[in-house]
Amino acid sequence: MDSAELHATVAAWYRENARVLPWREPTASPWAVMVSEFMLQQTPVARVLPVWEAWMARWPTPAALAAEPPGEAVRAWGRLGYPRRALRLHAAATAIRADHGGRVPDDHAALLALPGVGAYTAAAVASFAFGRRHAVLDTNVRRVLARALSGSQYPLNAATAAERALAEQLLPHLEGPANAPAGAPDAPVTAAEWAVASMELGALVCTARSPRCADCPLADACAWTRAGRPAHDGPPRRGQSYAGTDRQARGRLLAVLRDADGPVPQARLDEAWGEPVQRARALDGLVADGLVEPLDDGLYQLPTGVPAANPTP
DNA sequence: GAACCGTGGTT
DNA sequence: TAACCAAGGTT
């Protein structure tokens, strides 16, 4: 199967099977797309949806978010996880207001320069919000390419230069929006549509644990299937421990502050995590990350964005 | 390059 | 049930 055939096959599947998601609507603003990409970093769609809706209702533009303290972003982030993303999204909104006239930039380099925006997010926003042509290499796409083209069950732990080169080479030449016009099943496939379609195939069919190969439009051409779907052979993929880690401690501490109306005394944090050494280390880390602001008298709160007044000597 | 950074659903 | 996994980014 050549790449044109690959694009057409996956796009045809996508036009029939894509989930309806608010940030994919043609009316979705670049900011709406950007917020979704931040939230979707390592967090499943189902958990993002309600938080995204509330976020967009409250902060429909970057300037609206930038006008509020970063702690409000952390609070609204809720239990999506990795709350530093909330802080970075707030910082990105602030940079957009300061440096881009309040509009999400439309080119990859300017996006990449924003806090919390890496190679994936810059390519995704440029593609999905602006119809630009970039390789969007997320975990779904990497898995689809590993199976369909390389014949392995899983991609390597880290994306290689060869992988990125392959993704570039596979990119359709056509620019334009990610969604084909309604009722145009044979519309040409844009780079952005290929990106969202290959991601969606990985998310719905070519899944990590139990791929639904019977429903896959690429099953006949898939190198991994043709090879008999051999089990992963290579270094073990790194696991993620959690219970008892600093991450869990940080999560418990921050949850107390999120759920409180105002500043919280140290004693409330002590209840949230019993082990004092780890608790202190976790709290220090949260403060260092800017997720927590220490006040006088052993009080703590979510960040206000206003540096605490220095006591006069 | 490897470690670190949350949370909850699925297998 | 414990392990795995999720539209990554930063240091």
Coordinates of C-alpha atoms (C1' of nucleotides) in Angstrom, one line a residue:
Chain A
M1 CA 0.0 0.0 0.0
D2 CA 1.5 3.3 -1.0
S3 CA 1.1 6.4 1.1
A4 CA -1.7 7.9 -1.0
E5 CA -3.6 4.7 -0.5
L6 CA -2.8 4.7 3.2
H7 CA -4.1 8.3 3.5
A8 CA -7.3 7.5 1.6
T9 CA -8.0 4.3 3.6
V10 CA -7.5 5.8 7.0
A11 CA -9.4 9.0 6.1
A12 CA -12.3 7.1 4.8
W13 CA -12.5 5.1 8.0
Y14 CA -12.2 8.4 10.0
R15 CA -15.0 10.0 8.1
E16 CA -17.3 7.2 9.1
N17 CA -16.1 6.5 12.6
A18 CA -14.7 9.6 14.2
R19 CA -16.0 10.6 17.6
V20 CA -17.8 13.9 17.8
L21 CA -15.7 16.1 20.1
P22 CA -16.3 19.8 20.7
W23 CA -12.7 20.9 19.9
R24 CA -13.0 19.2 16.5
E25 CA -16.0 21.3 15.4
P26 CA -15.2 23.6 12.5
T27 CA -16.3 26.5 14.8
A28 CA -13.8 25.6 17.5
S29 CA -11.4 28.5 18.1
P30 CA -7.6 28.0 18.1
W31 CA -7.7 28.6 21.8
A32 CA -10.3 25.9 22.2
V33 CA -8.0 23.5 20.3
M34 CA -5.0 24.5 22.4
V35 CA -6.8 24.0 25.7
S36 CA -7.9 20.6 24.6
E37 CA -4.3 19.6 23.6
F38 CA -3.0 20.7 27.0
M39 CA -5.6 18.7 28.8
L40 CA -5.2 15.7 26.6
Q41 CA -1.5 15.4 27.4
Q42 CA -1.5 12.0 29.2
T43 CA -5.2 12.3 30.1
P44 CA -8.0 10.3 28.4
V45 CA -10.8 12.1 26.4
A46 CA -13.6 11.0 28.7
R47 CA -12.1 12.8 31.7
V48 CA -11.1 15.9 29.7
L49 CA -14.5 16.6 28.3
P50 CA -16.4 18.1 31.3
V51 CA -13.4 20.1 32.5
W52 CA -12.8 21.5 29.0
E53 CA -16.4 22.6 28.7
A54 CA -16.3 24.4 32.0
W55 CA -12.9 25.9 31.2
M56 CA -14.1 27.3 27.8
A57 CA -17.2 28.7 29.3
R58 CA -15.3 30.5 32.0
W59 CA -12.2 31.5 29.9
P60 CA -13.2 31.7 26.2
T61 CA -10.0 33.6 25.2
P62 CA -6.4 33.5 26.3
A63 CA -6.8 37.0 27.7
A64 CA -9.7 35.9 29.9
L65 CA -7.5 33.3 31.5
A66 CA -4.5 35.5 31.8
A67 CA -6.6 38.1 33.7
E68 CA -7.0 35.6 36.6
P69 CA -4.5 34.3 39.1
P70 CA -2.7 31.1 38.2
G71 CA -4.2 29.4 41.2
E72 CA -7.6 29.7 39.6
A73 CA -6.3 27.7 36.7
V74 CA -4.9 25.1 39.1
R75 CA -8.3 24.9 40.9
A76 CA -10.3 24.6 37.6
W77 CA -7.9 21.9 36.4
G78 CA -9.5 19.7 39.1
R79 CA -8.3 16.1 39.1
L80 CA -7.0 15.9 35.5
G81 CA -3.6 15.2 36.9
Y82 CA -0.2 16.8 36.3
P83 CA -1.3 20.2 37.5
R84 CA 1.8 21.8 36.2
R85 CA 0.0 21.7 32.9
A86 CA -2.6 24.1 34.3
L87 CA 0.2 26.5 35.4
R88 CA 1.8 26.2 32.0
L89 CA -1.5 26.8 30.2
H90 CA -2.0 29.9 32.3
A91 CA 1.6 31.0 31.5
A92 CA 1.0 30.3 27.8
A93 CA -2.2 32.5 27.9
T94 CA -0.2 35.3 29.5
A95 CA 2.5 35.0 26.8
I96 CA -0.1 35.0 24.1
R97 CA -1.7 38.2 25.5
A98 CA 1.7 39.9 25.9
D99 CA 3.5 38.8 22.7
H100 CA 0.8 37.8 20.2
G101 CA -2.0 40.4 20.6
G102 CA -4.1 37.8 22.5
R103 CA -4.3 35.4 19.5
V104 CA -3.0 31.9 19.5
P105 CA 0.0 32.0 17.1
D106 CA -0.5 30.0 13.9
D107 CA 3.1 28.9 13.2
H108 CA 5.0 26.0 14.7
A109 CA 8.0 27.9 16.0
A110 CA 6.0 30.5 17.8
L111 CA 3.8 27.8 19.3
L112 CA 6.8 25.8 20.4
A113 CA 8.2 28.8 22.3
L114 CA 5.1 28.9 24.5
P115 CA 5.3 27.3 28.0
G116 CA 4.1 23.7 28.1
V117 CA 4.1 23.4 24.3
G118 CA 6.5 20.7 22.9
A119 CA 6.9 19.2 19.5
Y120 CA 3.6 17.3 19.6
T121 CA 1.4 20.1 20.9
A122 CA 2.9 22.7 18.5
A123 CA 2.3 20.4 15.6
A124 CA -1.2 19.5 16.8
V125 CA -2.4 23.1 17.3
A126 CA -0.8 24.3 14.0
S127 CA -2.5 21.4 12.2
F128 CA -6.0 21.2 13.9
A129 CA -6.5 24.9 14.5
F130 CA -4.9 26.3 11.4
G131 CA -4.7 23.5 8.8
R132 CA -0.9 23.7 8.6
R133 CA 1.2 20.8 7.5
H134 CA 3.2 19.1 10.3
A135 CA 3.9 15.6 11.4
V136 CA 1.8 15.0 14.5
L137 CA 3.6 12.1 16.2
D138 CA 1.7 11.2 19.3
T139 CA 1.6 7.8 21.1
N140 CA -1.3 6.7 18.9
V141 CA 0.3 7.5 15.6
R142 CA 3.6 5.9 16.8
R143 CA 1.8 2.7 17.6
V144 CA -0.1 2.7 14.3
L145 CA 3.0 3.2 12.3
A146 CA 5.0 0.6 14.4
R147 CA 2.4 -2.0 13.6
A148 CA 1.2 -1.2 10.1
L149 CA 4.6 -0.3 8.7
S150 CA 7.3 -1.7 10.9
G151 CA 5.6 -4.9 12.0
S152 CA 6.2 -4.5 15.7
Q153 CA 3.7 -4.6 18.4
Y154 CA 4.9 -1.4 20.1
P155 CA 7.1 1.5 19.2
L156 CA 10.3 2.1 21.0
N157 CA 10.2 4.0 24.3
A158 CA 11.4 7.2 22.8
A159 CA 10.7 8.5 19.3
T160 CA 13.8 8.2 17.1
A161 CA 15.0 10.4 14.3
A162 CA 14.1 7.7 11.9
E163 CA 10.6 7.6 13.2
R164 CA 10.2 11.4 12.8
A165 CA 11.6 11.2 9.3
L166 CA 9.1 8.5 8.4
A167 CA 6.2 10.6 9.8
E168 CA 7.5 13.6 7.7
Q169 CA 7.7 11.4 4.6
L170 CA 4.2 10.1 5.1
L171 CA 2.7 13.6 5.3
P172 CA 0.1 14.4 2.6
H173 CA 1.2 17.5 0.7
L174 CA -2.1 19.2 0.9
E175 CA -2.7 21.8 3.5
G176 CA -6.1 22.7 4.8
P177 CA -8.6 21.9 7.6
A178 CA -8.7 18.5 9.4
N179 CA -12.3 17.8 8.6
A180 CA -13.4 17.1 5.1
P181 CA -16.5 18.9 3.9
A182 CA -19.6 17.1 5.0
G183 CA -21.0 14.8 2.3
A184 CA -17.7 14.7 0.4
P185 CA -16.5 11.1 0.9
D186 CA -13.9 11.4 -1.8
A187 CA -12.5 14.8 -0.7
P188 CA -8.7 14.9 -0.9
V189 CA -6.9 14.2 2.3
T190 CA -5.1 17.1 4.0
A191 CA -2.1 16.7 6.2
A192 CA -4.2 17.7 9.2
E193 CA -6.9 15.2 8.4
W194 CA -4.3 12.4 8.1
A195 CA -3.0 13.5 11.5
V196 CA -6.3 13.4 13.3
A197 CA -7.4 10.2 11.4
S198 CA -4.3 8.2 12.2
M199 CA -4.5 9.4 15.9
E200 CA -8.2 8.3 16.0
L201 CA -7.4 4.9 14.5
G202 CA -4.8 4.4 17.2
A203 CA -7.2 5.5 19.9
L204 CA -10.2 3.5 18.9
V205 CA -9.0 0.4 16.9
C206 CA -5.2 0.0 17.0
T207 CA -5.2 0.3 20.8
A208 CA -2.2 -0.6 23.0
R209 CA -3.7 -3.6 25.0
S210 CA -6.4 -5.3 22.9
P211 CA -6.3 -4.0 19.3
R212 CA -9.6 -4.5 17.4
C213 CA -7.9 -5.8 14.3
A214 CA -11.2 -7.2 13.0
D215 CA -12.4 -3.6 12.6
C216 CA -9.2 -2.2 11.2
P217 CA -9.2 -0.7 7.7
L218 CA -5.5 -1.5 7.5
A219 CA -5.7 -5.1 8.6
D220 CA -4.9 -6.6 5.2
A221 CA -1.9 -4.3 4.7
C222 CA -0.7 -4.3 8.3
A223 CA 2.9 -5.6 8.6
W224 CA 2.4 -6.7 12.2
T225 CA -0.7 -8.7 11.3
R226 CA 1.0 -10.2 8.3
A227 CA 3.8 -11.3 10.6
G228 CA 1.3 -13.1 12.8
R229 CA 1.2 -10.4 15.5
P230 CA 4.3 -11.4 17.3
A231 CA 4.6 -10.3 20.9
H232 CA 6.8 -7.3 21.8
D233 CA 10.5 -8.3 21.7
G234 CA 12.9 -5.9 23.2
P235 CA 13.6 -3.9 26.4
P236 CA 10.6 -3.8 28.7
R237 CA 8.6 -0.7 28.5
R238 CA 9.0 1.3 31.6
G239 CA 6.3 1.1 34.1
Q240 CA 4.9 3.8 36.3
S241 CA 4.8 3.2 40.1
Y242 CA 2.7 5.5 42.0
A243 CA 1.6 4.4 45.5
G244 CA 3.8 5.9 48.1
T245 CA 5.7 8.2 45.8
D246 CA 6.3 11.9 46.1
R247 CA 3.8 12.3 43.2
Q248 CA 1.1 10.8 45.3
A249 CA 2.0 12.9 48.3
R250 CA 2.0 16.1 46.1
G251 CA -1.4 15.1 44.7
R252 CA -2.9 14.7 48.2
L253 CA -1.5 18.0 49.4
L254 CA -2.6 20.0 46.4
A255 CA -6.1 18.4 46.6
V256 CA -6.5 20.0 50.0
L257 CA -5.6 23.4 48.7
R258 CA -7.8 23.0 45.6
D259 CA -10.8 22.1 47.7
A260 CA -10.3 24.9 50.2
D261 CA -11.7 28.4 49.8
G262 CA -8.7 30.3 51.0
P263 CA -5.4 29.8 52.8
V264 CA -5.0 26.5 54.7
P265 CA -3.0 25.9 57.9
Q266 CA 0.0 23.5 57.9
A267 CA -2.0 21.2 60.2
R268 CA -4.5 20.5 57.4
L269 CA -1.7 19.4 55.1
D270 CA -0.2 17.2 57.9
E271 CA -3.5 15.3 57.9
A272 CA -3.3 14.7 54.1
W273 CA 0.1 12.9 54.3
G274 CA 1.3 11.2 57.4
E275 CA 5.0 10.7 56.7
P276 CA 6.6 14.0 57.7
V277 CA 9.9 13.9 55.8
Q278 CA 8.2 13.0 52.5
R279 CA 5.5 15.5 53.2
A280 CA 7.9 18.3 53.6
R281 CA 9.8 17.3 50.5
A282 CA 6.6 17.2 48.5
L283 CA 5.4 20.6 49.8
D284 CA 8.8 22.1 49.0
G285 CA 8.5 20.7 45.5
L286 CA 5.1 22.2 45.0
V287 CA 6.3 25.6 46.2
A288 CA 9.3 25.4 43.9
D289 CA 7.1 24.5 41.0
G290 CA 4.9 27.5 41.7
L291 CA 1.8 25.4 42.5
V292 CA 1.7 26.4 46.1
E293 CA 2.3 29.7 47.8
P294 CA 3.5 29.8 51.4
L295 CA 2.2 32.6 53.5
D296 CA 3.1 33.8 57.0
D297 CA 2.1 31.9 60.0
G298 CA 2.4 28.5 58.3
L299 CA -0.5 29.1 55.9
Y300 CA -0.5 27.8 52.3
Q301 CA -2.6 28.7 49.3
L302 CA -2.8 28.2 45.6
P303 CA -0.7 30.8 43.7
T304 CA -2.0 34.3 43.3
G305 CA 0.6 35.4 40.8
V306 CA 1.4 38.3 43.1
P307 CA 4.8 37.9 44.8
A308 CA 4.5 38.0 48.6
A309 CA 5.4 41.3 50.0
N310 CA 8.9 41.3 51.4
P311 CA 9.0 42.2 55.1
T312 CA 10.7 45.6 55.4
P313 CA 14.1 45.3 57.1
Chain B
dG1 C1' 18.6 9.8 27.6
dA2 C1' 16.3 9.0 31.8
dA3 C1' 13.7 10.5 35.7
dC4 C1' 10.1 13.1 37.2
dC5 C1' 5.5 14.9 37.1
dG6 C1' -1.3 12.9 38.8
dT7 C1' -5.2 10.5 38.3
dG8 C1' -8.5 7.0 37.4
dG9 C1' -10.3 3.5 34.2
dT10 C1' -9.3 -1.0 32.0
dT11 C1' -7.6 -5.7 31.8
Chain C
dT1 C1' -5.8 -7.5 41.6
dA2 C1' -1.9 -5.4 40.3
dA3 C1' -0.2 -3.7 36.3
dC4 C1' -0.9 -1.2 32.4
dC5 C1' -2.1 2.8 30.0
dA6 C1' -3.6 7.6 28.6
dA7 C1' -3.6 13.5 22.3
dG8 C1' 3.6 14.9 26.6
dG9 C1' 6.8 18.4 28.5
dT10 C1' 10.7 19.7 31.2
dT11 C1' 15.0 19.2 33.5

